[in-house]
Every structure is written in structure tokens, then in C-alpha cells.
PDB file of C-alpha atoms in Angstrom:
ATOM      1  CA  UNK A 206     121.085 116.755  90.519  1.00 65.00           C
ATOM      2  CA  UNK A 207     118.238 117.316  92.943  1.00 69.00           C
ATOM      3  CA  UNK A 208     114.751 117.902  91.583  1.00 76.00           C
ATOM      4  CA  UNK A 209     112.687 120.958  92.411  1.00 71.00           C
ATOM      5  CA  UNK A 210     110.212 118.827  94.426  1.00 74.00           C
ATOM      6  CA  UNK A 211     113.056 117.291  96.429  1.00 70.00           C
ATOM      7  CA  UNK A 212     114.478 120.733  97.220  1.00 74.00           C
ATOM      8  CA  UNK A 213     111.060 121.966  98.370  1.00 75.00           C
ATOM      9  CA  UNK A 214     110.558 118.903 100.596  1.00 75.00           C
ATOM     10  CA  UNK A 215     113.928 119.493 102.238  1.00 72.00           C
ATOM     11  CA  UNK A 216     113.209 123.204 102.669  1.00 73.00           C
ATOM     12  CA  UNK A 217     109.863 122.394 104.273  1.00 72.00           C
ATOM     13  CA  UNK A 218     111.567 119.918 106.611  1.00 73.00           C
ATOM     14  CA  UNK A 219     114.165 122.529 107.619  1.00 71.00           C
ATOM     15  CA  UNK A 220     111.477 125.144 108.252  1.00 72.00           C
ATOM     16  CA  UNK A 221     109.405 122.763 110.394  1.00 69.00           C
ATOM     17  CA  UNK A 222     112.499 121.674 112.313  1.00 71.00           C
ATOM     18  CA  UNK A 223     113.348 125.292 113.099  1.00 73.00           C
ATOM     19  CA  UNK A 224     109.779 125.861 114.338  1.00 76.00           C
ATOM     20  CA  UNK A 225     109.901 122.690 116.424  1.00 72.00           C
ATOM     21  CA  UNK A 226     113.002 123.918 118.215  1.00 74.00           C
ATOM     22  CA  UNK A 227     111.229 127.031 119.445  1.00 74.00           C
ATOM     23  CA  UNK A 228     110.793 130.692 118.649  1.00 73.00           C
ATOM     24  CA  UNK A 229     113.595 132.808 117.210  1.00 71.00           C
ATOM     25  CA  UNK A 230     115.551 129.774 116.053  1.00 73.00           C
ATOM     26  CA  UNK A 231     117.189 128.796 112.812  1.00 73.00           C
ATOM     27  CA  UNK A 232     118.099 125.347 111.526  1.00 72.00           C
ATOM     28  CA  UNK A 233     120.758 124.374 109.005  1.00 74.00           C
ATOM     29  CA  UNK A 234     119.654 121.460 106.838  1.00 73.00           C
ATOM     30  CA  UNK A 235     121.313 118.167 107.853  1.00 73.00           C
ATOM     31  CA  UNK A 236     120.949 115.118 105.557  1.00 73.00           C
ATOM     32  CA  UNK A 237     121.172 112.699 108.501  1.00 77.00           C
ATOM     33  CA  UNK A 238     118.317 114.458 110.297  1.00 71.00           C
ATOM     34  CA  UNK A 239     116.293 114.349 107.096  1.00 64.00           C
ATOM     35  CA  UNK A 240     116.942 110.617 106.633  1.00 71.00           C
ATOM     36  CA  UNK A 241     115.790 109.998 110.221  1.00 76.00           C
ATOM     37  CA  UNK A 242     112.675 112.067 109.568  1.00 70.00           C
ATOM     38  CA  UNK A 243     111.876 110.135 106.363  1.00 78.00           C
ATOM     39  CA  UNK A 244     112.335 106.819 108.184  1.00 86.00           C
ATOM     40  CA  UNK A 245     109.980 107.877 110.963  1.00 86.00           C
ATOM     41  CA  UNK A 246     107.362 108.975 108.388  1.00 87.00           C
ATOM     42  CA  UNK A 247     107.692 105.577 106.719  1.00 91.00           C
ATOM     43  CA  UNK A 248     107.152 103.800 110.034  1.00 93.00           C
ATOM     44  CA  UNK A 249     104.178 106.056 110.806  1.00 95.00           C
ATOM     45  CA  UNK A 250     102.585 105.182 107.473  1.00 94.00           C
ATOM     46  CA  UNK A 251     103.041 101.492 108.280  1.00 95.00           C
ATOM     47  CA  UNK A 252     101.487 102.008 111.712  1.00 96.00           C
ATOM     48  CA  UNK A 253      98.461 103.696 110.126  1.00 96.00           C
ATOM     49  CA  UNK A 254      98.095 100.803 107.685  1.00 95.00           C
ATOM     50  CA  UNK A 255      98.368  98.273 110.490  1.00 95.00           C
ATOM     51  CA  UNK A 256      95.650  99.944 112.575  1.00 96.00           C
ATOM     52  CA  UNK A 257      93.365 100.157 109.519  1.00 96.00           C
ATOM     53  CA  UNK A 258      93.932  96.458 108.812  1.00 95.00           C
ATOM     54  CA  UNK A 259      92.912  95.162 112.229  1.00 96.00           C
ATOM     55  CA  UNK A 260      96.194  95.827 114.072  1.00 97.00           C
ATOM     56  CA  UNK A 261      98.183  93.597 111.759  1.00 95.00           C
ATOM     57  CA  UNK A 262     101.789  93.590 112.977  1.00 96.00           C
ATOM     58  CA  UNK A 263     100.912  94.530 116.567  1.00 97.00           C
ATOM     59  CA  UNK A 264     101.423  92.020 119.354  1.00 97.00           C
ATOM     60  CA  UNK A 265     100.965  91.954 123.123  1.00 98.00           C
ATOM     61  CA  UNK A 266     103.968  90.763 125.129  1.00 98.00           C
ATOM     62  CA  UNK A 267     103.933  90.052 128.863  1.00 98.00           C
ATOM     63  CA  UNK A 268     106.806  90.307 131.348  1.00 98.00           C
ATOM     64  CA  UNK A 269     106.523  88.420 134.645  1.00 97.00           C
ATOM     65  CA  UNK A 270     106.428  90.139 138.031  1.00 97.00           C
ATOM     66  CA  UNK A 271     107.555  88.005 140.969  1.00 96.00           C
ATOM     67  CA  UNK A 272     107.017  88.319 144.712  1.00 96.00           C
ATOM     68  CA  UNK A 273     110.414  89.053 146.235  1.00 95.00           C
ATOM     69  CA  UNK A 274     109.862  87.101 149.457  1.00 94.00           C
ATOM     70  CA  UNK A 275     108.114  83.995 148.106  1.00 93.00           C
ATOM     71  CA  UNK A 276     109.605  83.838 144.595  1.00 92.00           C
ATOM     72  CA  UNK A 277     106.076  83.242 143.283  1.00 94.00           C
ATOM     73  CA  UNK A 278     104.654  84.677 140.079  1.00 96.00           C
ATOM     74  CA  UNK A 279     102.051  87.292 141.017  1.00 97.00           C
ATOM     75  CA  UNK A 280     101.567  89.429 137.923  1.00 97.00           C
ATOM     76  CA  UNK A 281     102.813  90.660 134.581  1.00 98.00           C
ATOM     77  CA  UNK A 282     103.199  93.897 132.680  1.00 98.00           C
ATOM     78  CA  UNK A 283     101.491  94.111 129.274  1.00 98.00           C
ATOM     79  CA  UNK A 284     103.793  95.607 126.640  1.00 97.00           C
ATOM     80  CA  UNK A 285     102.951  96.591 123.082  1.00 97.00           C
ATOM     81  CA  UNK A 286     105.216  95.340 120.305  1.00 97.00           C
ATOM     82  CA  UNK A 287     105.171  96.055 116.571  1.00 97.00           C
ATOM     83  CA  UNK A 288     106.598  94.119 113.642  1.00 95.00           C
ATOM     84  CA  UNK A 289     106.945  95.893 110.283  1.00 90.00           C
ATOM     85  CA  UNK A 290     106.056  94.486 106.859  1.00 87.00           C
ATOM     86  CA  UNK A 291     109.527  92.937 106.564  1.00 89.00           C
ATOM     87  CA  UNK A 292     108.977  91.022 109.797  1.00 90.00           C
ATOM     88  CA  UNK A 293     111.399  93.134 111.860  1.00 92.00           C
ATOM     89  CA  UNK A 294     110.461  94.374 115.318  1.00 95.00           C
ATOM     90  CA  UNK A 295     110.543  98.167 115.635  1.00 95.00           C
ATOM     91  CA  UNK A 296     111.891  99.250 119.062  1.00 94.00           C
ATOM     92  CA  UNK A 297     109.169 100.663 121.351  1.00 94.00           C
ATOM     93  CA  UNK A 298     111.257 103.813 121.871  1.00 93.00           C
ATOM     94  CA  UNK A 299     110.788 104.418 118.147  1.00 93.00           C
ATOM     95  CA  UNK A 300     107.160 103.525 117.471  1.00 95.00           C
ATOM     96  CA  UNK A 301     105.471 104.510 120.765  1.00 95.00           C
ATOM     97  CA  UNK A 302     106.300 108.245 120.363  1.00 92.00           C
ATOM     98  CA  UNK A 303     104.971 108.070 116.791  1.00 94.00           C
ATOM     99  CA  UNK A 304     101.717 106.565 118.068  1.00 95.00           C
ATOM    100  CA  UNK A 305     101.434 109.364 120.627  1.00 92.00           C
ATOM    101  CA  UNK A 306     102.279 112.184 118.193  1.00 90.00           C
ATOM    102  CA  UNK A 307      99.787 110.931 115.616  1.00 94.00           C
ATOM    103  CA  UNK A 308      96.967 110.069 118.026  1.00 94.00           C
ATOM    104  CA  UNK A 309      97.152 106.393 117.015  1.00 96.00           C
ATOM    105  CA  UNK A 310      97.924 105.619 120.655  1.00 95.00           C
ATOM    106  CA  UNK A 311      94.188 105.949 121.323  1.00 96.00           C
ATOM    107  CA  UNK A 312      93.001 103.010 119.157  1.00 97.00           C
ATOM    108  CA  UNK A 313      96.141 100.937 119.828  1.00 97.00           C
ATOM    109  CA  UNK A 314      95.725 101.702 123.538  1.00 96.00           C
ATOM    110  CA  UNK A 315      92.219 100.227 123.426  1.00 97.00           C
ATOM    111  CA  UNK A 316      93.640  97.185 121.672  1.00 98.00           C
ATOM    112  CA  UNK A 317      96.349  96.491 124.277  1.00 98.00           C
ATOM    113  CA  UNK A 318      93.891  96.987 127.146  1.00 98.00           C
ATOM    114  CA  UNK A 319      91.628  94.348 125.628  1.00 97.00           C
ATOM    115  CA  UNK A 320      94.551  91.905 125.223  1.00 98.00           C
ATOM    116  CA  UNK A 321      95.691  92.560 128.798  1.00 98.00           C
ATOM    117  CA  UNK A 322      92.256  91.889 130.267  1.00 98.00           C
ATOM    118  CA  UNK A 323      91.965  88.639 128.300  1.00 97.00           C
ATOM    119  CA  UNK A 324      95.336  87.521 129.647  1.00 97.00           C
ATOM    120  CA  UNK A 325      94.393  88.453 133.207  1.00 98.00           C
ATOM    121  CA  UNK A 326      91.202  86.387 133.000  1.00 97.00           C
ATOM    122  CA  UNK A 327      93.184  83.417 131.662  1.00 96.00           C
ATOM    123  CA  UNK A 328      95.894  83.742 134.313  1.00 97.00           C
ATOM    124  CA  UNK A 329      93.509  84.040 137.244  1.00 96.00           C
ATOM    125  CA  UNK A 330      92.221  80.563 136.423  1.00 95.00           C
ATOM    126  CA  UNK A 331      95.759  79.344 137.151  1.00 95.00           C
ATOM    127  CA  UNK A 332      96.915  81.852 139.785  1.00 95.00           C
ATOM    128  CA  UNK A 333      94.176  83.498 141.882  1.00 95.00           C
ATOM    129  CA  UNK A 334      94.944  87.155 142.545  1.00 95.00           C
ATOM    130  CA  UNK A 335      97.179  87.498 139.476  1.00 97.00           C
ATOM    131  CA  UNK A 336      97.314  91.076 138.192  1.00 98.00           C
ATOM    132  CA  UNK A 337      98.236  92.786 134.931  1.00 98.00           C
ATOM    133  CA  UNK A 338      99.956  96.162 134.664  1.00 97.00           C
ATOM    134  CA  UNK A 339      98.899  98.304 131.692  1.00 97.00           C
ATOM    135  CA  UNK A 340     100.758 101.405 130.532  1.00 95.00           C
ATOM    136  CA  UNK A 341      98.476 104.349 129.797  1.00 93.00           C
ATOM    137  CA  UNK A 342      99.792 107.316 127.838  1.00 89.00           C
ATOM    138  CA  UNK A 343      99.206 110.857 128.985  1.00 85.00           C
ATOM    139  CA  UNK A 344      97.812 111.452 125.478  1.00 89.00           C
ATOM    140  CA  UNK A 345      95.134 108.811 126.073  1.00 92.00           C
ATOM    141  CA  UNK A 346      94.123 110.430 129.329  1.00 91.00           C
ATOM    142  CA  UNK A 347      93.892 113.916 127.835  1.00 88.00           C
ATOM    143  CA  UNK A 348      92.387 113.140 124.441  1.00 90.00           C
ATOM    144  CA  UNK A 349      90.161 110.079 124.850  1.00 91.00           C
ATOM    145  CA  UNK A 350      87.610 108.463 127.131  1.00 93.00           C
ATOM    146  CA  UNK A 351      90.148 105.923 128.399  1.00 95.00           C
ATOM    147  CA  UNK A 352      88.749 106.207 131.938  1.00 95.00           C
ATOM    148  CA  UNK A 353      85.322 104.963 130.820  1.00 96.00           C
ATOM    149  CA  UNK A 354      86.995 102.293 128.699  1.00 96.00           C
ATOM    150  CA  UNK A 355      88.960 100.945 131.657  1.00 97.00           C
ATOM    151  CA  UNK A 356      86.012 100.972 134.048  1.00 97.00           C
ATOM    152  CA  UNK A 357      83.636  99.346 131.540  1.00 97.00           C
ATOM    153  CA  UNK A 358      86.025  96.614 130.435  1.00 97.00           C
ATOM    154  CA  UNK A 359      86.948  95.822 134.031  1.00 97.00           C
ATOM    155  CA  UNK A 360      83.286  95.550 135.051  1.00 95.00           C
ATOM    156  CA  UNK A 361      82.356  93.424 132.018  1.00 96.00           C
ATOM    157  CA  UNK A 362      85.316  91.108 132.579  1.00 96.00           C
ATOM    158  CA  UNK A 363      84.202  90.129 136.057  1.00 95.00           C
ATOM    159  CA  UNK A 364      87.757  90.545 137.314  1.00 97.00           C
ATOM    160  CA  UNK A 365      88.022  91.271 141.045  1.00 97.00           C
ATOM    161  CA  UNK A 366      89.299  94.601 142.339  1.00 97.00           C
ATOM    162  CA  UNK A 367      93.066  94.925 142.157  1.00 96.00           C
ATOM    163  CA  UNK A 368      93.404  92.761 139.028  1.00 98.00           C
ATOM    164  CA  UNK A 369      94.294  95.704 136.793  1.00 98.00           C
ATOM    165  CA  UNK A 370      97.076  98.156 137.607  1.00 97.00           C
ATOM    166  CA  UNK A 371      97.348 101.247 135.443  1.00 96.00           C
ATOM    167  CA  UNK A 372     100.961 102.362 135.066  1.00 94.00           C
ATOM    168  CA  UNK A 373     101.492 106.090 134.605  1.00 87.00           C
ATOM    169  CA  UNK A 374     104.954 107.054 133.445  1.00 74.00           C
ATOM    170  CA  UNK A 375     106.525 109.782 135.548  1.00 55.00           C
ATOM    171  CA  UNK A 376     107.573 112.424 133.045  1.00 52.00           C
ATOM    172  CA  UNK A 377     107.620 116.151 132.505  1.00 46.00           C
ATOM    173  CA  UNK A 378     104.326 115.790 130.621  1.00 54.00           C
ATOM    174  CA  UNK A 379     102.346 114.988 133.744  1.00 57.00           C
ATOM    175  CA  UNK A 380     100.288 117.896 134.963  1.00 61.00           C
ATOM    176  CA  UNK A 381      98.740 117.270 138.346  1.00 66.00           C
ATOM    177  CA  UNK A 382      95.684 119.393 137.678  1.00 72.00           C
ATOM    178  CA  UNK A 383      92.232 118.563 138.978  1.00 80.00           C
ATOM    179  CA  UNK A 384      91.140 116.574 135.917  1.00 83.00           C
ATOM    180  CA  UNK A 385      94.190 114.306 136.127  1.00 84.00           C
ATOM    181  CA  UNK A 386      93.780 113.806 139.865  1.00 86.00           C
ATOM    182  CA  UNK A 387      90.096 113.020 139.234  1.00 90.00           C
ATOM    183  CA  UNK A 388      91.153 110.389 136.689  1.00 91.00           C
ATOM    184  CA  UNK A 389      93.383 108.694 139.259  1.00 90.00           C
ATOM    185  CA  UNK A 390      90.747 108.908 141.992  1.00 91.00           C
ATOM    186  CA  UNK A 391      88.027 107.352 139.831  1.00 94.00           C
ATOM    187  CA  UNK A 392      90.336 104.482 138.895  1.00 94.00           C
ATOM    188  CA  UNK A 393      90.807 103.610 142.557  1.00 93.00           C
ATOM    189  CA  UNK A 394      87.088 104.094 143.298  1.00 95.00           C
ATOM    190  CA  UNK A 395      86.371 101.416 140.689  1.00 96.00           C
ATOM    191  CA  UNK A 396      88.864  98.864 141.933  1.00 97.00           C
ATOM    192  CA  UNK A 397      91.634  99.680 139.443  1.00 97.00           C
ATOM    193  CA  UNK A 398      95.006 100.313 141.054  1.00 96.00           C
ATOM    194  CA  UNK A 399      97.539 102.966 140.074  1.00 94.00           C
ATOM    195  CA  UNK A 400     101.304 102.570 139.717  1.00 93.00           C
ATOM    196  CA  UNK A 401     103.765 105.410 139.254  1.00 87.00           C
ATOM    197  CA  UNK A 402     106.199 103.964 136.709  1.00 85.00           C
ATOM    198  CA  UNK A 403     109.888 104.811 136.240  1.00 77.00           C
ATOM    199  CA  UNK A 404     110.021 106.398 139.677  1.00 74.00           C
ATOM    200  CA  UNK A 405     113.243 108.316 140.153  1.00 62.00           C
ATOM    201  CA  UNK A 406     113.566 109.521 136.559  1.00 61.00           C
ATOM    202  CA  UNK A 407     111.331 112.594 136.822  1.00 56.00           C
ATOM    203  CA  UNK A 408     111.733 115.875 138.598  1.00 46.00           C
ATOM    204  CA  UNK A 409     109.068 116.109 141.312  1.00 48.00           C
ATOM    205  CA  UNK A 410     108.563 112.597 142.651  1.00 58.00           C
ATOM    206  CA  UNK A 411     107.169 113.365 146.075  1.00 66.00           C
ATOM    207  CA  UNK A 412     104.791 115.930 144.614  1.00 65.00           C
ATOM    208  CA  UNK A 413     103.298 113.127 142.494  1.00 68.00           C
ATOM    209  CA  UNK A 414     103.045 110.783 145.475  1.00 74.00           C
ATOM    210  CA  UNK A 415     101.114 113.400 147.428  1.00 72.00           C
ATOM    211  CA  UNK A 416      98.742 114.453 144.657  1.00 74.00           C
ATOM    212  CA  UNK A 417      98.132 111.177 142.807  1.00 77.00           C
ATOM    213  CA  UNK A 418      98.146 108.762 145.764  1.00 83.00           C
ATOM    214  CA  UNK A 419      99.343 105.723 143.768  1.00 88.00           C
ATOM    215  CA  UNK A 420      99.161 102.164 145.114  1.00 92.00           C
ATOM    216  CA  UNK A 421     102.528 101.111 143.725  1.00 93.00           C
ATOM    217  CA  UNK A 422     105.907 102.711 143.073  1.00 90.00           C
ATOM    218  CA  UNK A 423     108.027 101.150 140.302  1.00 92.00           C
ATOM    219  CA  UNK A 424     111.761 101.843 140.454  1.00 90.00           C
ATOM    220  CA  UNK A 425     113.346 102.299 137.028  1.00 86.00           C
ATOM    221  CA  UNK A 426     116.355 100.168 136.063  1.00 87.00           C
ATOM    222  CA  UNK A 427     118.606 103.216 135.710  1.00 86.00           C
ATOM    223  CA  UNK A 428     117.963 103.990 139.385  1.00 86.00           C
ATOM    224  CA  UNK A 429     118.399 100.303 140.276  1.00 88.00           C
ATOM    225  CA  UNK A 430     121.795 100.098 138.538  1.00 90.00           C
ATOM    226  CA  UNK A 431     122.876 103.293 140.253  1.00 89.00           C
ATOM    227  CA  UNK A 432     121.985 101.839 143.653  1.00 90.00           C
ATOM    228  CA  UNK A 433     123.830  98.603 142.910  1.00 91.00           C
ATOM    229  CA  UNK A 434     126.998 100.500 142.016  1.00 91.00           C
ATOM    230  CA  UNK A 435     126.864 103.327 144.555  1.00 92.00           C
ATOM    231  CA  UNK A 436     126.584 103.070 148.324  1.00 92.00           C
ATOM    232  CA  UNK A 437     125.089 106.562 148.455  1.00 93.00           C
ATOM    233  CA  UNK A 438     122.366 105.719 145.918  1.00 90.00           C
ATOM    234  CA  UNK A 439     121.688 102.419 147.681  1.00 93.00           C
ATOM    235  CA  UNK A 440     121.041 104.295 150.930  1.00 93.00           C
ATOM    236  CA  UNK A 441     118.818 106.707 149.043  1.00 89.00           C
ATOM    237  CA  UNK A 442     116.837 103.819 147.522  1.00 90.00           C
ATOM    238  CA  UNK A 443     116.507 102.185 150.946  1.00 92.00           C
ATOM    239  CA  UNK A 444     115.090 105.411 152.355  1.00 90.00           C
ATOM    240  CA  UNK A 445     112.652 105.735 149.450  1.00 87.00           C
ATOM    241  CA  UNK A 446     111.495 102.137 149.929  1.00 91.00           C
ATOM    242  CA  UNK A 447     111.004 102.636 153.668  1.00 92.00           C
ATOM    243  CA  UNK A 448     109.051 105.815 152.984  1.00 89.00           C
ATOM    244  CA  UNK A 449     106.857 104.022 150.430  1.00 89.00           C
ATOM    245  CA  UNK A 450     106.095 101.172 152.825  1.00 92.00           C
ATOM    246  CA  UNK A 451     105.350 103.613 155.657  1.00 92.00           C
ATOM    247  CA  UNK A 452     102.496 105.135 153.601  1.00 89.00           C
ATOM    248  CA  UNK A 453     101.168 101.804 152.368  1.00 91.00           C
ATOM    249  CA  UNK A 454     102.733 101.678 148.904  1.00 92.00           C
ATOM    250  CA  UNK A 455     104.030  98.513 147.268  1.00 95.00           C
ATOM    251  CA  UNK A 456     107.414  98.721 145.543  1.00 95.00           C
ATOM    252  CA  UNK A 457     108.511  97.037 142.323  1.00 96.00           C
ATOM    253  CA  UNK A 458     112.202  96.979 141.423  1.00 95.00           C
ATOM    254  CA  UNK A 459     112.590  96.857 137.643  1.00 93.00           C
ATOM    255  CA  UNK A 460     115.495  95.626 135.546  1.00 92.00           C
ATOM    256  CA  UNK A 461     116.999  92.881 137.708  1.00 94.00           C
ATOM    257  CA  UNK A 462     119.102  90.651 135.438  1.00 94.00           C
ATOM    258  CA  UNK A 463     121.580  88.645 137.552  1.00 94.00           C
ATOM    259  CA  UNK A 464     121.931  86.776 140.862  1.00 94.00           C
ATOM    260  CA  UNK A 465     124.319  89.454 142.100  1.00 93.00           C
ATOM    261  CA  UNK A 466     121.842  92.244 141.313  1.00 94.00           C
ATOM    262  CA  UNK A 467     119.002  90.380 143.020  1.00 95.00           C
ATOM    263  CA  UNK A 468     121.112  89.734 146.108  1.00 94.00           C
ATOM    264  CA  UNK A 469     122.186  93.339 146.415  1.00 93.00           C
ATOM    265  CA  UNK A 470     118.764  94.848 145.731  1.00 93.00           C
ATOM    266  CA  UNK A 471     117.256  92.590 148.420  1.00 93.00           C
ATOM    267  CA  UNK A 472     118.755  95.036 150.919  1.00 91.00           C
ATOM    268  CA  UNK A 473     115.998  97.448 149.844  1.00 92.00           C
ATOM    269  CA  UNK A 474     113.247  94.968 150.862  1.00 92.00           C
ATOM    270  CA  UNK A 475     111.152  95.379 147.685  1.00 95.00           C
ATOM    271  CA  UNK A 476     107.731  93.785 147.398  1.00 96.00           C
ATOM    272  CA  UNK A 477     108.098  92.662 143.795  1.00 97.00           C
ATOM    273  CA  UNK A 478     110.839  92.111 141.222  1.00 96.00           C
ATOM    274  CA  UNK A 479     110.599  92.562 137.459  1.00 96.00           C
ATOM    275  CA  UNK A 480     113.438  91.911 135.035  1.00 95.00           C
ATOM    276  CA  UNK A 481     115.240  89.516 132.728  1.00 95.00           C
ATOM    277  CA  UNK A 482     116.419  87.494 135.751  1.00 95.00           C
ATOM    278  CA  UNK A 483     112.922  86.014 135.985  1.00 94.00           C
ATOM    279  CA  UNK A 484     111.774  86.531 132.421  1.00 95.00           C
ATOM    280  CA  UNK A 485     111.917  88.854 129.450  1.00 96.00           C
ATOM    281  CA  UNK A 486     108.756  90.242 127.777  1.00 97.00           C
ATOM    282  CA  UNK A 487     107.170  87.322 125.903  1.00 97.00           C
ATOM    283  CA  UNK A 488     104.356  86.791 123.400  1.00 97.00           C
ATOM    284  CA  UNK A 489     101.335  84.923 124.756  1.00 97.00           C
ATOM    285  CA  UNK A 490     102.300  81.352 123.706  1.00 96.00           C
ATOM    286  CA  UNK A 491     105.798  81.716 125.176  1.00 96.00           C
ATOM    287  CA  UNK A 492     104.443  83.347 128.327  1.00 97.00           C
ATOM    288  CA  UNK A 493     101.959  80.532 128.885  1.00 95.00           C
ATOM    289  CA  UNK A 494     104.767  77.974 128.516  1.00 95.00           C
ATOM    290  CA  UNK A 495     106.795  79.959 131.042  1.00 94.00           C
ATOM    291  CA  UNK A 496     103.847  79.970 133.442  1.00 94.00           C
ATOM    292  CA  UNK A 497     103.276  76.217 133.131  1.00 90.00           C
ATOM    293  CA  UNK A 498     106.914  75.588 134.054  1.00 82.00           C
ATOM    294  CA  UNK A 499     106.973  78.232 136.794  1.00 74.00           C
ATOM    295  CA  UNK A 500     103.769  77.480 138.692  1.00 71.00           C
TER     296      UNK A 500
END
């Protein structure tokens, strides 16, 4: 038997799901969908608790970025990780959208920026010119003062220009209106570089290059794998890389995992490489051990 309250909760879920799918739609209740929904609500409640309790469960991981020509470590990407109350890591593809939908990406975004700047200061004592890439959500840009946060923390840190690279994910959510272009322009005016992340996965790449004027183009692993396995896509990637270099952009090839992949992708003449071949995302202690052995 199902209680009255349980029936009403399921009916409310079905109604909201129908609304979410758009106007003039209907939705037939599916227990699997409902279980997924309940799990996501449980994770969201844990995320709220974690933020309220000083970001308990959150951690900052760093993945190395290596110069393709010299094989030297030149930077890292800061990546947010979350461990639930049972000590299990929740995949970013699960918890990041929940942070964005709930608005929790704004406080957690401030937290990861602070951790990234601290790491950059520490690393520049070992490797002058080292930079940190920081992912910024479109939600943060639209609904918070993340621009002021980035400029203020960069100025207070004493880090030289070019030390921080803000990575904007290329997605259908990006709207190249004047306020967004102004955001990108003011970053550059204050010595903070801009990278267009996951290049090749969106739908209007060259439009973004023209309007946003990024400093770096990061090639997503799905595009990389396609180029490795297809002569046509390899030629396309070569042309994109040549175009990027001709207008002064740096290129980062993401997702390199093997010697064979590195050898083949070298035909593209990338500036930097990022992937498991050099190092997976690591918590700070592990990353610092990696650095001590790498430098």
C-alpha cells in the first residue's frame, strides 16, 4: 500500500516533470525517474549542509598542464570535488549541475577560487610563471559579482598578470550579449586571461572566438579522440590549431592518456597538453608530491 502523502509527492513530481519538459506536454509517472529525482534531492540537501558547515566534504583537486615542446610543467586546472557523508566521491557531472540549479555554485565558486589562488602563489615559488585555470559557471557570471571577486583576489594576492586563467565552458547557455562581452573584456584589462573550454562541443565556435576574444582555446577530449581515429577530423583539428595560432591564441589539447595519443596529437602542434598521460586531477598533498618529482 502507498500512503496518501506518498501518492501526492509522486503526483507533484509528475506534474513538475511535465512542466519541465515544456508547454503542452504530459508525463507518465516512472518509478526510475522518481528514484533518480529523490537521489538528487538527497545529494542537494547534503551539499547545502556542507556549505553551511564550512564546505565540509568539498576539496580542490589540481590537474597538471604541460608544455608540449619542452615537457615542462607550466600550469594546472583547479577542479572541485565533493565527498558525501559516507566518504564516497560524487561525480562532478552529478553535483555541479545541482550547485548551479540551486545557486550554491556562487558560494562554492568563491571557495574554489580562493583555493586556486593559494595554490598558484605556492607554485610560483617553485615554478615562476606557473598559472592556474579556474572554471567559472555561467550562473556565477549572471547572478553574482564574480568579476569583482576575481579582480580583487588577484590584486590582493600579488600574482603577476597571466597567473589566473578563467575557463568558460562553451555551451548553449552562453549568450554573447554586451554584459558578457564586458565581463570578458574587464578580465583581460585586469591581467586575468580567458580560455574557451571544451572547444568543438558547442554550436557556434567561431562566433565565440570573434566576440569573446579568448587567450586560449582548449580542445575537448571527445574532439581529440575523434581526431586520433579519423584522418578527416585530424585535418580539421590541424586547421583549427593553425587558425588559433594565426590570431595569437594558445591551444591546449585535453584528454591525452597514452604515448600513442601524444605522438599522434603532436601533428597538431599544440602549445600545451592536459590529460592522464601526465597526471590525473589530484588533491593538494598528492599534487605537491607530483610537482617535487616532476620539477
